[in-house]
Amino acid sequence: MEVTFQDITLAYPHQAPTLAHFTWTVPDGELTALLGPSGSGKTTLLNLLAGLLTPDHGRLLFDQVDVTHQGMGQRNVGMVFQDYALYPHLTVHDNIAFPLKMAHVKRAEREAQIRQFAALVRVTPFLQKYPRELSGGQQQRVALARALIQRPAVLLLDEPLSNLDAELRVTLRQEIRRIQQATGVTTIFVTHNQTDALQIADTITLLHHGQVQQTGTGHQLYHTPANLTVARFIGSPRLTTLPFAALAPALPDSLAARFASSATLVGIRSEALLATPTPIPLLTTQTMRLTAQDFLGRDIVSHLRWHQQDLISTALPPLAPGEYPLGLAAPGCYFFAANGRCLWTGGTDHAES
Amino acid sequence: MPSLRRLTQCFLLLTGILCLSACGHPAASSQAAHRTTITFWHGMTADHQAALTQLVNRFNRSQTRYRVVPVSQGNFGTLQQKITVAAKSDTLPTIAQTTYTNVPNYVQGHLVVPLDAYLGKRPFQDVVPVFRQSISYRGKAYAFPFSKSARILFYNRDLLKQQNVALPATWAALHQDGKRLKSQHITALALDQSFLTELNDLTYQAGTPLITRGPRANLNTKQTRAATHVLWDMLQDHTATTAGNAGYGSTQFFAGKTLFYSGSSAAIPVMQASAPKGFHWGTTVEPRYHGRQGTSVSGNDIVLFKSASPAQRRGAAAFLHFLLQKKQTIQWAEKTGYLPLTTSACQDPHYQRYLARHPNARAAVRSLDFGFQDRAFQGYPQYFTAINQSLDRLTTTQTSPEQALPQLQQRVNTILRENRGA
Amino acid sequence: MLNPKPSLKTTLHALAYLAPLLIITVLFTVWPLLSAVRLSLATRSNFYTGRVTAYGWANFGALWHDPDFHRAVQHTLLFTLGVVPASVLLALGVALLLNRLPHCARFFQTLYFLPFVTSTVAVSLVWGWLFQADHGVVNGLIHTNIDWLNDPHYSLLALILLCLWQSLGFNILLFLAGLNHIDDRYLLVAQLNGATAWQRFWHVTWPLLTPTVILITVNALITNFKVFDQVYALFHGSAGPANADLTLTYYLYQKFYIENQTGLAAASGLVLFGLVLLITGLAGTYFHHWTRWLRKDAR
């Protein structure tokens, strides 16, 4: 089911509007990640979808059907909360059965479906246990089964992985992906964690200040960010920025001249600063001072100093502090306009128009 | 930490107060240190309590050796409970107000001592004969009569005149008048919640008291049944009503549609205070039955507890002796509406002048000539509860005396038998 | 020194901490209970001196044959049955409504709670007045001419109404606390799961409220089994017309303070104790059964 937010405005009393003329489409059958920092409006969108909130203005469409004023029960939205909200007084079996029981589905039919979904989320051995007796991951799967068994038009996952430890997180990401693909239900995965979003989603929508900053695949968002916000939010370590004027003298003249009037800021990904010599084509080679290196397992984060600017690289081998000639590669180097718009993305100039 | 400091401050303050009060107490009463303290628990409240305090103060002023400390325990019900609890925990006062009907129980519990040894026989000789009946139990004086009252008949003066009714000489006349007045929507007689006192009077007048020597219960005799019917019939044909949950019949009496109210003379001061404006009422003695007069006297007495020291016992005797003095007992009667305790006080010109000024007080004093008191016996409280319950059934349910009285007789027989064994 | 092994020293140490409460419990609960047992078995004794000269089951036998005691048991059961379910259901209903009230909930909560903190004497005085036959408000409201406090057919009902009204506030408060304890998200999920308002109450709120319901019910049962002050105050120190409001505790009071029947009083107290124990035990079993989900080692 395709979900469309059409020109939606919503304001809480005595506050600036949380959403203003907000338009967004979630493609049918895909797993879309709604990524954004806290306060970006993710929860508001979720509440609008679930029917907890009604917009002041605009329409919400499920496959072109206006559901703006439908109640929670009518919309058939499945939801999994951050802490799963499993009914503590019901066994796993009864938790999964709950939506069917409410809909007065016949017992035999119900049992068949429970078996099917329990198998799908792999909780069959725990059917007779109470939620308290399950681990976080197991509870998560039960919550998924309970949301899926009602065959929801849309499945909403609200930060479903944030209460899990790192290892389980990885496993469950794959599980959610698998289950989503098995059922083909349109799924919106709300998260503030870019790794979760990058790993799991078909499409990612980055939300900031109640506005869609960019929608695309993880690759698109990383390599061709639409604006400074996206470029800064996606990627780790964070994008390093310096004034365009500081870098301009070091750039090839044609490039510097082309953006001299429009660009104000340069963003450099940590992997774009390389040790020389290198086969990769470089924009420039500069002598930089290596001040320190952090060893994070596989990665080495090097702190660099160049013309009163702090830079970071993750592409350097272990080195002693000192001066080194380092190259700046075009991919991973972005120019931004004063309003944040991305003007140049290291050669893949999609945003240049 | 500030909370801890505050706690410490509070603690220090408390300790200080305790020390001060501990030091202050003996200093203040050093003058009375050599006086023996006689604690007196009573159930008097309001005006009665004030009158009692006055008497006690006067006694204390007249004394150098003893000091009476009156302690009000609320009403008689709580006073009775306090005594029971104090007896168990050995914290009884020197003397306490109680009814003489509790004496057998106290004697069995070894709680009280006879007054004879400390008071002698002489002071009792002047006590009104009817009060003397209740002083002794098994030949020894335990109960000193104190706040005594008689059953009297209150009447609505204006209504009496308006309906041209004479004061009833007999219960039959009262019933007759009542039947006539019913058509005028006037009730002849208001009774308290229980009509036990009236029934007691009737059976006494008939010459067959409810309890006779032995003790023996005569609750299902022909005479008792007939006496019960006098009252029950009036209740049945609505010439009389009981107060029910209101407790006292005075409420209904004051409503103005009731000619008579049979109540205790102890209620006179309260009735004077609470009568509606313009309501004129008078008092007279209870009607006759079988041609005889007879009025039950009730009220409270004072007992001396065994736990008191010899000095306290002597002090208590001095105080009781003081209460019997003419001046005191007359003042007590005038201030409270209770009866004077001695014959000489009753005949005293000063008191006679008081009666002339307060004609409503006369009926109770007149009743003393034909007054009587119940016999005290082991198990009296149980008997009292049982008979009141039976009478309550007669007034609130469809039970007839013929149904209730045989059961009551049986029950009281059991009570008496069990208590004889105890 | 973490988790030292239990030794004589540590045990004594623990005992020292427990001692104050233990002493209080023994002094004010266990010892009186044992005294009551002794007193109830004494057939010939002096209450004041504490001397017992003969023991036996006579007191219990007397209770078995005493119609008043039967009446007291019967009234107590009737009364409890009249008050408890009504009080629990009414309180639950009001609490559910108050829980939905966005603004004046506090005000109403206070209003409902007032009777509970008002002295029973004052409450009974006011109700005595409301129940008056001639000009009473109750009769005025329901257009009857019932002599509530003097008619044995109605006086127990009058008592039930009073106690119901008085206990409502406290139960409402407990229910509100219980409702607050329920995570709103369960109801939200239920709504998303397509549950109707009634289904949400029956399948989510009610089962999650079970511990509170049981607590309130047991508390109400015990309180109402011991009803005394209200009888005493409403009927001015009697047990109602023709003993129609004679409850177990009132019976005990009457035997002890009025009739000096200490043995009988103690025996009736023990019967009351046994009944309360039975009820608490049954409720405990029920609680255990219905709240398996609360425990980690369910089943």
PDB file of C-alpha atoms in Angstrom, chain A residues 147-302:
ATOM      1  CA  ALA A 147       1.590  -6.532  14.312  1.00  0.00           C
ATOM      2  CA  LEU A 148       1.818  -8.662  11.165  1.00  0.00           C
ATOM      3  CA  ILE A 149      -0.956 -11.119  11.943  1.00  0.00           C
ATOM      4  CA  GLN A 150      -3.585  -8.464  11.456  1.00  0.00           C
ATOM      5  CA  ARG A 151      -2.282  -8.075   7.872  1.00  0.00           C
ATOM      6  CA  PRO A 152      -1.672  -4.374   8.256  1.00  0.00           C
ATOM      7  CA  ALA A 153      -1.841  -1.948   5.375  1.00  0.00           C
ATOM      8  CA  VAL A 154       1.270  -0.351   6.771  1.00  0.00           C
ATOM      9  CA  LEU A 155       3.696  -1.631   9.376  1.00  0.00           C
ATOM     10  CA  LEU A 156       5.295   0.975  11.576  1.00  0.00           C
ATOM     11  CA  LEU A 157       8.452   0.122  13.455  1.00  0.00           C
ATOM     12  CA  ASP A 158       9.293   2.766  16.039  1.00  0.00           C
ATOM     13  CA  GLU A 159      13.001   2.538  16.899  1.00  0.00           C
ATOM     14  CA  PRO A 160      12.643  -1.219  17.157  1.00  0.00           C
ATOM     15  CA  LEU A 161      16.325  -1.953  17.657  1.00  0.00           C
ATOM     16  CA  SER A 162      17.367   0.722  20.104  1.00  0.00           C
ATOM     17  CA  ASN A 163      16.871  -1.435  23.201  1.00  0.00           C
ATOM     18  CA  LEU A 164      19.023  -4.291  21.931  1.00  0.00           C
ATOM     19  CA  ASP A 165      22.717  -4.922  22.308  1.00  0.00           C
ATOM     20  CA  ALA A 166      24.978  -4.586  19.306  1.00  0.00           C
ATOM     21  CA  GLU A 167      25.109  -8.253  18.338  1.00  0.00           C
ATOM     22  CA  LEU A 168      21.360  -8.776  18.548  1.00  0.00           C
ATOM     23  CA  ARG A 169      20.879  -5.599  16.632  1.00  0.00           C
ATOM     24  CA  VAL A 170      22.706  -6.994  13.654  1.00  0.00           C
ATOM     25  CA  THR A 171      20.772 -10.262  13.749  1.00  0.00           C
ATOM     26  CA  LEU A 172      17.434  -8.554  14.112  1.00  0.00           C
ATOM     27  CA  ARG A 173      18.119  -6.108  11.326  1.00  0.00           C
ATOM     28  CA  GLN A 174      18.496  -9.085   9.034  1.00  0.00           C
ATOM     29  CA  GLU A 175      15.431 -10.700  10.552  1.00  0.00           C
ATOM     30  CA  ILE A 176      13.272  -7.656   9.971  1.00  0.00           C
ATOM     31  CA  ARG A 177      14.555  -7.400   6.438  1.00  0.00           C
ATOM     32  CA  ARG A 178      13.777 -11.076   5.857  1.00  0.00           C
ATOM     33  CA  ILE A 179      10.318 -10.900   7.375  1.00  0.00           C
ATOM     34  CA  GLN A 180       9.470  -7.740   5.458  1.00  0.00           C
ATOM     35  CA  GLN A 181      10.513  -9.344   2.236  1.00  0.00           C
ATOM     36  CA  ALA A 182       8.565 -12.504   3.051  1.00  0.00           C
ATOM     37  CA  THR A 183       5.366 -10.592   3.712  1.00  0.00           C
ATOM     38  CA  GLY A 184       5.838  -7.694   1.299  1.00  0.00           C
ATOM     39  CA  VAL A 185       4.106  -5.323   3.675  1.00  0.00           C
ATOM     40  CA  THR A 186       4.789  -1.622   3.243  1.00  0.00           C
ATOM     41  CA  THR A 187       7.016  -0.877   6.198  1.00  0.00           C
ATOM     42  CA  ILE A 188       8.185   2.337   7.731  1.00  0.00           C
ATOM     43  CA  PHE A 189      11.172   1.913   9.962  1.00  0.00           C
ATOM     44  CA  VAL A 190      11.694   4.907  12.186  1.00  0.00           C
ATOM     45  CA  THR A 191      15.199   5.382  13.538  1.00  0.00           C
ATOM     46  CA  HIS A 192      17.789   7.930  14.488  1.00  0.00           C
ATOM     47  CA  ASN A 193      20.541   5.416  13.798  1.00  0.00           C
ATOM     48  CA  GLN A 194      21.979   5.779  10.294  1.00  0.00           C
ATOM     49  CA  THR A 195      23.619   2.342  10.384  1.00  0.00           C
ATOM     50  CA  ASP A 196      20.237   0.674  10.964  1.00  0.00           C
ATOM     51  CA  ALA A 197      18.746   2.701   8.148  1.00  0.00           C
ATOM     52  CA  LEU A 198      21.631   2.107   5.758  1.00  0.00           C
ATOM     53  CA  GLN A 199      21.662  -1.624   6.408  1.00  0.00           C
ATOM     54  CA  ILE A 200      17.998  -2.391   6.296  1.00  0.00           C
ATOM     55  CA  ALA A 201      16.072  -0.041   4.049  1.00  0.00           C
ATOM     56  CA  ASP A 202      15.182  -0.050   0.390  1.00  0.00           C
ATOM     57  CA  THR A 203      14.784   3.692   0.588  1.00  0.00           C
ATOM     58  CA  ILE A 204      15.792   6.159   3.260  1.00  0.00           C
ATOM     59  CA  THR A 205      14.055   9.420   3.912  1.00  0.00           C
ATOM     60  CA  LEU A 206      16.039  11.851   5.974  1.00  0.00           C
ATOM     61  CA  LEU A 207      13.871  14.130   8.031  1.00  0.00           C
ATOM     62  CA  HIS A 208      15.044  17.293   9.725  1.00  0.00           C
ATOM     63  CA  HIS A 209      13.062  20.147  11.251  1.00  0.00           C
ATOM     64  CA  GLY A 210       9.836  18.719   9.904  1.00  0.00           C
ATOM     65  CA  GLN A 211      11.121  18.697   6.347  1.00  0.00           C
ATOM     66  CA  VAL A 212      12.159  15.860   4.055  1.00  0.00           C
ATOM     67  CA  GLN A 213      15.788  16.602   3.325  1.00  0.00           C
ATOM     68  CA  GLN A 214      16.332  13.817   0.821  1.00  0.00           C
ATOM     69  CA  THR A 215      14.842  10.492  -0.185  1.00  0.00           C
ATOM     70  CA  GLY A 216      16.929   7.824  -1.831  1.00  0.00           C
ATOM     71  CA  THR A 217      18.971   4.711  -1.316  1.00  0.00           C
ATOM     72  CA  GLY A 218      21.680   4.676   1.309  1.00  0.00           C
ATOM     73  CA  HIS A 219      24.244   4.957  -1.441  1.00  0.00           C
ATOM     74  CA  GLN A 220      22.597   8.031  -2.886  1.00  0.00           C
ATOM     75  CA  LEU A 221      22.313   9.743   0.466  1.00  0.00           C
ATOM     76  CA  TYR A 222      25.953   9.091   1.246  1.00  0.00           C
ATOM     77  CA  HIS A 223      27.550   9.859  -2.038  1.00  0.00           C
ATOM     78  CA  THR A 224      25.264  12.501  -3.440  1.00  0.00           C
ATOM     79  CA  PRO A 225      23.759  14.345  -0.478  1.00  0.00           C
ATOM     80  CA  ALA A 226      21.199  16.951  -1.410  1.00  0.00           C
ATOM     81  CA  ASN A 227      22.390  19.386   1.198  1.00  0.00           C
ATOM     82  CA  LEU A 228      24.712  19.994   4.104  1.00  0.00           C
ATOM     83  CA  THR A 229      22.271  18.514   6.619  1.00  0.00           C
ATOM     84  CA  VAL A 230      22.175  15.187   4.811  1.00  0.00           C
ATOM     85  CA  ALA A 231      25.931  15.164   4.266  1.00  0.00           C
ATOM     86  CA  ARG A 232      26.558  15.868   7.925  1.00  0.00           C
ATOM     87  CA  PHE A 233      23.989  13.359   9.230  1.00  0.00           C
ATOM     88  CA  ILE A 234      25.063  10.448   7.086  1.00  0.00           C
ATOM     89  CA  GLY A 235      28.551   9.061   7.450  1.00  0.00           C
ATOM     90  CA  SER A 236      30.901   8.353  10.273  1.00  0.00           C
ATOM     91  CA  PRO A 237      33.110  10.016  11.313  1.00  0.00           C
ATOM     92  CA  ARG A 238      31.195  13.169  10.640  1.00  0.00           C
ATOM     93  CA  LEU A 239      31.828  15.230   7.559  1.00  0.00           C
ATOM     94  CA  THR A 240      34.607  17.791   8.041  1.00  0.00           C
ATOM     95  CA  THR A 241      33.746  21.269   6.784  1.00  0.00           C
ATOM     96  CA  LEU A 242      35.921  24.262   6.039  1.00  0.00           C
ATOM     97  CA  PRO A 243      35.287  27.587   4.294  1.00  0.00           C
ATOM     98  CA  PHE A 244      35.407  27.352   0.524  1.00  0.00           C
ATOM     99  CA  ALA A 245      37.753  30.343   0.503  1.00  0.00           C
ATOM    100  CA  ALA A 246      40.303  28.436   2.570  1.00  0.00           C
ATOM    101  CA  LEU A 247      40.480  25.542   0.124  1.00  0.00           C
ATOM    102  CA  ALA A 248      40.010  27.503  -3.127  1.00  0.00           C
ATOM    103  CA  PRO A 249      43.688  28.402  -3.642  1.00  0.00           C
ATOM    104  CA  ALA A 250      44.576  24.709  -3.490  1.00  0.00           C
ATOM    105  CA  LEU A 251      41.918  23.625  -5.984  1.00  0.00           C
ATOM    106  CA  PRO A 252      42.378  23.384  -9.733  1.00  0.00           C
ATOM    107  CA  ASP A 253      41.762  26.846 -11.129  1.00  0.00           C
ATOM    108  CA  SER A 254      38.816  25.877 -13.297  1.00  0.00           C
ATOM    109  CA  LEU A 255      36.964  24.337 -10.355  1.00  0.00           C
ATOM    110  CA  ALA A 256      37.742  27.226  -8.029  1.00  0.00           C
ATOM    111  CA  ALA A 257      36.611  29.763 -10.590  1.00  0.00           C
ATOM    112  CA  ARG A 258      33.435  27.887 -11.367  1.00  0.00           C
ATOM    113  CA  PHE A 259      32.181  27.918  -7.765  1.00  0.00           C
ATOM    114  CA  ALA A 260      33.922  31.078  -6.545  1.00  0.00           C
ATOM    115  CA  SER A 261      30.695  33.025  -6.438  1.00  0.00           C
ATOM    116  CA  SER A 262      28.246  30.303  -5.335  1.00  0.00           C
ATOM    117  CA  ALA A 263      30.053  27.987  -2.877  1.00  0.00           C
ATOM    118  CA  THR A 264      30.713  29.010   0.697  1.00  0.00           C
ATOM    119  CA  LEU A 265      31.571  25.724   2.364  1.00  0.00           C
ATOM    120  CA  VAL A 266      33.549  22.605   1.513  1.00  0.00           C
ATOM    121  CA  GLY A 267      32.717  19.216   3.017  1.00  0.00           C
ATOM    122  CA  ILE A 268      35.336  16.500   3.093  1.00  0.00           C
ATOM    123  CA  ARG A 269      34.633  12.856   3.911  1.00  0.00           C
ATOM    124  CA  SER A 270      37.311  11.213   5.999  1.00  0.00           C
ATOM    125  CA  GLU A 271      38.124   8.687   3.268  1.00  0.00           C
ATOM    126  CA  ALA A 272      38.849  11.458   0.756  1.00  0.00           C
ATOM    127  CA  LEU A 273      42.153  12.414   2.391  1.00  0.00           C
ATOM    128  CA  LEU A 274      44.763   9.938   1.170  1.00  0.00           C
ATOM    129  CA  ALA A 275      48.402   9.196   1.612  1.00  0.00           C
ATOM    130  CA  THR A 276      50.421   9.923  -1.515  1.00  0.00           C
ATOM    131  CA  PRO A 277      51.331   8.630  -3.879  1.00  0.00           C
ATOM    132  CA  THR A 278      48.039   6.967  -4.848  1.00  0.00           C
ATOM    133  CA  PRO A 279      46.518   5.780  -8.113  1.00  0.00           C
ATOM    134  CA  ILE A 280      43.287   7.614  -7.349  1.00  0.00           C
ATOM    135  CA  PRO A 281      42.962  10.960  -9.164  1.00  0.00           C
ATOM    136  CA  LEU A 282      43.443  13.833  -6.788  1.00  0.00           C
ATOM    137  CA  LEU A 283      42.150  17.373  -6.704  1.00  0.00           C
ATOM    138  CA  THR A 284      45.234  18.556  -4.935  1.00  0.00           C
ATOM    139  CA  THR A 285      48.138  17.433  -2.776  1.00  0.00           C
ATOM    140  CA  GLN A 286      48.955  19.458   0.326  1.00  0.00           C
ATOM    141  CA  THR A 287      51.402  19.150   3.188  1.00  0.00           C
ATOM    142  CA  MET A 288      49.452  18.537   6.358  1.00  0.00           C
ATOM    143  CA  ARG A 289      50.493  18.025   9.919  1.00  0.00           C
ATOM    144  CA  LEU A 290      49.396  14.809  11.571  1.00  0.00           C
ATOM    145  CA  THR A 291      48.695  15.633  15.243  1.00  0.00           C
ATOM    146  CA  ALA A 292      47.288  12.365  16.535  1.00  0.00           C
ATOM    147  CA  GLN A 293      45.828   9.017  15.545  1.00  0.00           C
ATOM    148  CA  ASP A 294      43.004   7.037  17.213  1.00  0.00           C
ATOM    149  CA  PHE A 295      43.069   3.315  16.624  1.00  0.00           C
ATOM    150  CA  LEU A 296      39.522   1.989  16.449  1.00  0.00           C
ATOM    151  CA  GLY A 297      40.093  -1.614  15.524  1.00  0.00           C
ATOM    152  CA  ARG A 298      40.061  -1.786  11.748  1.00  0.00           C
ATOM    153  CA  ASP A 299      39.844   1.976  11.412  1.00  0.00           C
ATOM    154  CA  ILE A 300      42.492   4.523  12.160  1.00  0.00           C
ATOM    155  CA  VAL A 301      41.206   8.057  12.690  1.00  0.00           C
ATOM    156  CA  SER A 302      43.922  10.584  11.941  1.00  0.00           C
TER     157      SER A 302
END
